Amino acid sequence: MKKRGMRRSNSKELLPSSIENLKTKLQEAMHNNPDFQIRDFEIGGQRVLVFYISIIVKKQQLNDNILAPLLKGDKQWTTQKLINALPLGNNVAQTKLNEVVDALVQGSVGIYIEKESELITYPIPDQEKRSVDKSDKESTVLGPQDAFTESLTTNLNMIRWRMNTGDLVTEKLLIGERVPTEIRLVYLKNLANKEDVQTMRQRLQDLVVDRIEDATPLTYYIEDSSTSIFPQFYQTELPSRFSYSLSMGRVGVLVDKSPTGIIAPTSLFSFFESTEDVFMRWNVGSFIRILRFFALIISAMLTPAYVAALTFHYEVIPTPLLTTLGASRAAVPFPPVFEALLLELLIELLREAGARLPTKVGQTIGIVGGIVIGQAAVAAGLTSNILIIVVAISALASFTAPSYLIGSTIRVIRFPLIILSGFLGLIGIMASICFLIIHLLKVTSLGRPYLLPIYPFVGKDFSKTFYRLPYYFNLKRSFSYKPQDMIRYPKKKARKMKDIDD
Amino acid sequence: MNTTNLTIKPTMRIQAFYLFFIMNSIQTGSGIMGVPRYIFMEARQDAWISVLIAGLLVHLVMAAMFAIMNHYENTDVLGVQTDLFGKWIAKLLGTIYIIYFFFVLLSVTMDYIQVVQTFIFPRMSAWVLSLVLILLIVYAVMSGLRVAVGITFIFFFLSLWLLIFLYKSIAYMEITHFQPLLEASPSELLRGARHTSYSYLGIEILFFIYPFISNKEKAKLPAHLGLALTTFFILLVTVISIGYFSPGELPEQVWPVLVLFKIVEYSVIGRFDVLVVTEWMMVILPNMILLTWIITYITKRLYHVQQRKVLYVVAVLLLIGAGITKHEYFILQIIDTVAATGFWVAFVYPLVLLPLVWMKSKWKRRKRGGAKT
């Protein structure tokens, strides 16, 4: 917190001072802002100053709760009397100029009564925000649908209601040298691993930036390795996911003006978990989760395998299949690498265009691109039918990842894989798999290994990571992240069985 | 730094059960691809008995290694040598270890490159392949032992499935190939056992990795089990090879184990052995990474050179070594030499060291006892 002193060194004493003097000082500090209003009242022969930035305070509250009681009658005011009379809480007594200015720009109203030794400010900010919407980026079929908004108060409100326990801590931190942004470190006091909380707090406190744009850039400042292509903190817009992670002992970070919550530590595999898996029956949930892991492998490997097989390893393909492949590729003038890169690029273009355009146009573009261009490319002899199927499957598979970040990571990884398989065939693919695994072994998230239940090996956590089991096997929390309390519910109760005809 | 007892930071320690994977991975590598042929040429159809004999003997050697290490608080073989022979001889012996490990590494690399050239890319340059392998090794060893062990652990499971696809060659085995039983003379059996040494090489890693283990009291079981699994693998491929190939054919096959997979065929995959050779990279890489780590570690212990610098030097030397050797004859020569040297370094040396350690401690005790009375 020491560093923050640099921001404004003019912590001048504002009071005591005459009314006129105070007025000019405030005007000066506000750089003659046209929205800054100072109203000078004379009540019972005593001068009272009320000042605020008109566009960021609630007019209704200002009129009803401050001005109306203040101007009623003709009595003599003192600061203490005023505090007692106004039906508002949160009053702050101020004497320093920079503190007053800070309060004003955050939507406070300042009141100064002549000859008093301090002025008081009331925060009544009027913050424009959208209402709570359905989640767009991480849609789920089952479970809560609401998503975070840009307002920290709303987000905290949603988390508070989900986790209405006194154990929930929301530590306040201010980050940003020029434009400070409020950040909340959220965790369960008696559950979250203390070391993790401390690491996260330390990283946030040590951060020196001029301004934080959003929660996502914040993660890039504080994550373990910024060179890695893999996201190391989970970013979610679902309050349900956020609070579920908190109840598993993770640490969360909420940023003001950002609809994204950050969760840490995470492993690679938690990017393939969806809260929906928890709402599903365990066997169905397991199936879907395993399906996603397969999707990951297919998405990364299918096109490179096609390229490798058709460039170098004809002998791996059995003869009947080779005939089909050969027939479909007969008219294609390019080597398979080029063909695959072309189509992959096309898919990426479609995805990007679809994401940027308005929803309705985006759908049309998808259909036009997918069907018309695909058909035309085959008819023109630029690509083979089979490759279109291959590329479509791998693109589809990459969208099954519940986290958009990991989905994009996989799509990007595919390109070097395709190029390497075009140069070195299967050996190239294998070398890249080995490279990826070695890389993943090196990555950490908040100091904890990224491949956690696998290495270091924690066999007990497999049922939470790769598949799910009935509730009576899930007595304990994930061991990997060492929460303070392992037990979710006592074994006896879960295991109690009724006799026949009981 | 070259003192007898070592203190390892808690964050760098590894759990004992990983020894199972370390022992198995460092032994299973390039040797196992061709071992049935070598044993078969000595012991004919009784080759499998040779494997069992060799397995038992290696278990003995490992027990001896544990006995040596348990004599000291927390040290590796370099510390033991300093304690026994003094600083200079210990340094010399350590240097021999470095050179020996480098040649093991070189032989493994060359062997794999040759396999790839034979099975997949006949015209691929050895430079390209060794460059790919070496880049992976350098990237992995950069992060030290913990990551190396992680790779060993994960790649073990990622390559274990290969065993399943031996089922087809098992189905084609001929029981008559094993008859008559016990035709080979004891000396032939022992010579066969000695020919497995290249496949068993690697247990010397225990001498260096031991101080890193956090729960040493539990170290013996996983290490011996890992060794037993290696024996099982060698036994399995030897038995299948004898049953599958005719007695005249087996000595012709340089890598009989890879050929065993040739018969597997599905409607989506024609030549399975190509996949096996590719997948073998996952078998060979942990092996190479562990060996490279040991080389850098010993050099750091002996000469106080930064591990990073040693790693670069080893990488360049390995690249040159693997790149310029082209003749099959020369490669076989190196492998044979490594196997012969390894026999003495890995198996005989611990058995020589153990009595010396005993003698030294007895002598110490007598000296201390004499001082007291």
JSON list of C-alpha atoms in Angstrom, two decimals, chain B residues 135-204:
[
{"chain": "B", "resi": 135, "resn": "LEU", "atom": "CA", "xyz": [15.31, -30.31, -28.28]},
{"chain": "B", "resi": 136, "resn": "LEU", "atom": "CA", "xyz": [12.74, -32.25, -26.30]},
{"chain": "B", "resi": 137, "resn": "ILE", "atom": "CA", "xyz": [15.40, -33.50, -23.89]},
{"chain": "B", "resi": 138, "resn": "VAL", "atom": "CA", "xyz": [16.86, -30.04, -23.34]},
{"chain": "B", "resi": 139, "resn": "TYR", "atom": "CA", "xyz": [13.42, -28.57, -22.78]},
{"chain": "B", "resi": 140, "resn": "ALA", "atom": "CA", "xyz": [12.59, -31.24, -20.22]},
{"chain": "B", "resi": 141, "resn": "VAL", "atom": "CA", "xyz": [15.89, -31.38, -18.33]},
{"chain": "B", "resi": 142, "resn": "MET", "atom": "CA", "xyz": [15.79, -27.58, -17.99]},
{"chain": "B", "resi": 143, "resn": "SER", "atom": "CA", "xyz": [13.20, -28.00, -15.25]},
{"chain": "B", "resi": 144, "resn": "GLY", "atom": "CA", "xyz": [15.10, -30.54, -13.24]},
{"chain": "B", "resi": 145, "resn": "LEU", "atom": "CA", "xyz": [14.39, -33.89, -11.70]},
{"chain": "B", "resi": 146, "resn": "ARG", "atom": "CA", "xyz": [10.77, -33.31, -10.74]},
{"chain": "B", "resi": 147, "resn": "VAL", "atom": "CA", "xyz": [9.68, -32.73, -14.30]},
{"chain": "B", "resi": 148, "resn": "ALA", "atom": "CA", "xyz": [11.88, -35.59, -15.51]},
{"chain": "B", "resi": 149, "resn": "VAL", "atom": "CA", "xyz": [10.14, -37.91, -13.07]},
{"chain": "B", "resi": 150, "resn": "GLY", "atom": "CA", "xyz": [6.77, -36.55, -14.16]},
{"chain": "B", "resi": 151, "resn": "ILE", "atom": "CA", "xyz": [7.56, -37.36, -17.76]},
{"chain": "B", "resi": 152, "resn": "THR", "atom": "CA", "xyz": [8.66, -40.83, -16.75]},
{"chain": "B", "resi": 153, "resn": "PHE", "atom": "CA", "xyz": [5.43, -41.35, -14.86]},
{"chain": "B", "resi": 154, "resn": "ILE", "atom": "CA", "xyz": [3.05, -40.06, -17.53]},
{"chain": "B", "resi": 155, "resn": "PHE", "atom": "CA", "xyz": [4.83, -41.67, -20.48]},
{"chain": "B", "resi": 156, "resn": "PHE", "atom": "CA", "xyz": [4.83, -45.00, -18.69]},
{"chain": "B", "resi": 157, "resn": "PHE", "atom": "CA", "xyz": [1.05, -45.06, -18.79]},
{"chain": "B", "resi": 158, "resn": "LEU", "atom": "CA", "xyz": [0.84, -43.54, -22.24]},
{"chain": "B", "resi": 159, "resn": "SER", "atom": "CA", "xyz": [2.95, -46.35, -23.68]},
{"chain": "B", "resi": 160, "resn": "LEU", "atom": "CA", "xyz": [1.72, -49.25, -21.58]},
{"chain": "B", "resi": 161, "resn": "TRP", "atom": "CA", "xyz": [-1.16, -49.97, -23.95]},
{"chain": "B", "resi": 162, "resn": "LEU", "atom": "CA", "xyz": [1.31, -51.30, -26.49]},
{"chain": "B", "resi": 163, "resn": "LEU", "atom": "CA", "xyz": [1.38, -54.53, -24.46]},
{"chain": "B", "resi": 164, "resn": "ILE", "atom": "CA", "xyz": [-2.25, -55.24, -25.35]},
{"chain": "B", "resi": 165, "resn": "PHE", "atom": "CA", "xyz": [-1.43, -55.51, -29.01]},
{"chain": "B", "resi": 166, "resn": "LEU", "atom": "CA", "xyz": [0.93, -58.40, -28.44]},
{"chain": "B", "resi": 167, "resn": "TYR", "atom": "CA", "xyz": [-2.19, -60.55, -28.17]},
{"chain": "B", "resi": 168, "resn": "LYS", "atom": "CA", "xyz": [-2.20, -61.43, -31.83]},
{"chain": "B", "resi": 169, "resn": "SER", "atom": "CA", "xyz": [1.34, -62.73, -31.91]},
{"chain": "B", "resi": 170, "resn": "ILE", "atom": "CA", "xyz": [0.59, -64.69, -28.72]},
{"chain": "B", "resi": 171, "resn": "ALA", "atom": "CA", "xyz": [-2.22, -66.38, -30.60]},
{"chain": "B", "resi": 172, "resn": "TYR", "atom": "CA", "xyz": [0.24, -67.45, -33.31]},
{"chain": "B", "resi": 173, "resn": "MET", "atom": "CA", "xyz": [2.77, -68.97, -30.90]},
{"chain": "B", "resi": 174, "resn": "GLU", "atom": "CA", "xyz": [4.01, -72.49, -31.53]},
{"chain": "B", "resi": 175, "resn": "ILE", "atom": "CA", "xyz": [4.54, -74.59, -28.41]},
{"chain": "B", "resi": 176, "resn": "THR", "atom": "CA", "xyz": [6.94, -76.93, -30.18]},
{"chain": "B", "resi": 177, "resn": "HIS", "atom": "CA", "xyz": [9.45, -74.11, -30.48]},
{"chain": "B", "resi": 178, "resn": "PHE", "atom": "CA", "xyz": [10.18, -74.49, -26.77]},
{"chain": "B", "resi": 179, "resn": "GLN", "atom": "CA", "xyz": [10.96, -78.17, -26.94]},
{"chain": "B", "resi": 180, "resn": "PRO", "atom": "CA", "xyz": [13.16, -79.84, -25.90]},
{"chain": "B", "resi": 181, "resn": "LEU", "atom": "CA", "xyz": [13.39, -78.10, -22.59]},
{"chain": "B", "resi": 182, "resn": "LEU", "atom": "CA", "xyz": [16.76, -77.39, -20.90]},
{"chain": "B", "resi": 183, "resn": "GLU", "atom": "CA", "xyz": [18.85, -78.26, -23.88]},
{"chain": "B", "resi": 184, "resn": "ALA", "atom": "CA", "xyz": [21.23, -75.40, -23.24]},
{"chain": "B", "resi": 185, "resn": "SER", "atom": "CA", "xyz": [24.20, -75.94, -20.98]},
{"chain": "B", "resi": 186, "resn": "PRO", "atom": "CA", "xyz": [24.55, -73.84, -17.81]},
{"chain": "B", "resi": 187, "resn": "SER", "atom": "CA", "xyz": [27.33, -71.82, -19.38]},
{"chain": "B", "resi": 188, "resn": "GLU", "atom": "CA", "xyz": [25.14, -71.08, -22.39]},
{"chain": "B", "resi": 189, "resn": "LEU", "atom": "CA", "xyz": [22.33, -70.00, -20.08]},
{"chain": "B", "resi": 190, "resn": "LEU", "atom": "CA", "xyz": [24.68, -67.69, -18.19]},
{"chain": "B", "resi": 191, "resn": "ARG", "atom": "CA", "xyz": [26.06, -66.25, -21.40]},
{"chain": "B", "resi": 192, "resn": "GLY", "atom": "CA", "xyz": [22.46, -65.65, -22.49]},
{"chain": "B", "resi": 193, "resn": "ALA", "atom": "CA", "xyz": [21.80, -63.96, -19.16]},
{"chain": "B", "resi": 194, "resn": "ARG", "atom": "CA", "xyz": [24.78, -61.72, -19.71]},
{"chain": "B", "resi": 195, "resn": "HIS", "atom": "CA", "xyz": [23.41, -60.67, -23.07]},
{"chain": "B", "resi": 196, "resn": "THR", "atom": "CA", "xyz": [20.39, -59.17, -21.36]},
{"chain": "B", "resi": 197, "resn": "SER", "atom": "CA", "xyz": [22.65, -56.68, -19.62]},
{"chain": "B", "resi": 198, "resn": "TYR", "atom": "CA", "xyz": [21.97, -53.92, -22.13]},
{"chain": "B", "resi": 199, "resn": "SER", "atom": "CA", "xyz": [18.26, -54.19, -21.37]},
{"chain": "B", "resi": 200, "resn": "TYR", "atom": "CA", "xyz": [18.82, -54.13, -17.64]},
{"chain": "B", "resi": 201, "resn": "LEU", "atom": "CA", "xyz": [21.19, -51.16, -17.73]},
{"chain": "B", "resi": 202, "resn": "GLY", "atom": "CA", "xyz": [19.97, -48.20, -15.80]},
{"chain": "B", "resi": 203, "resn": "ILE", "atom": "CA", "xyz": [19.68, -49.52, -12.27]},
{"chain": "B", "resi": 204, "resn": "GLU", "atom": "CA", "xyz": [22.76, -47.44, -11.47]}
]
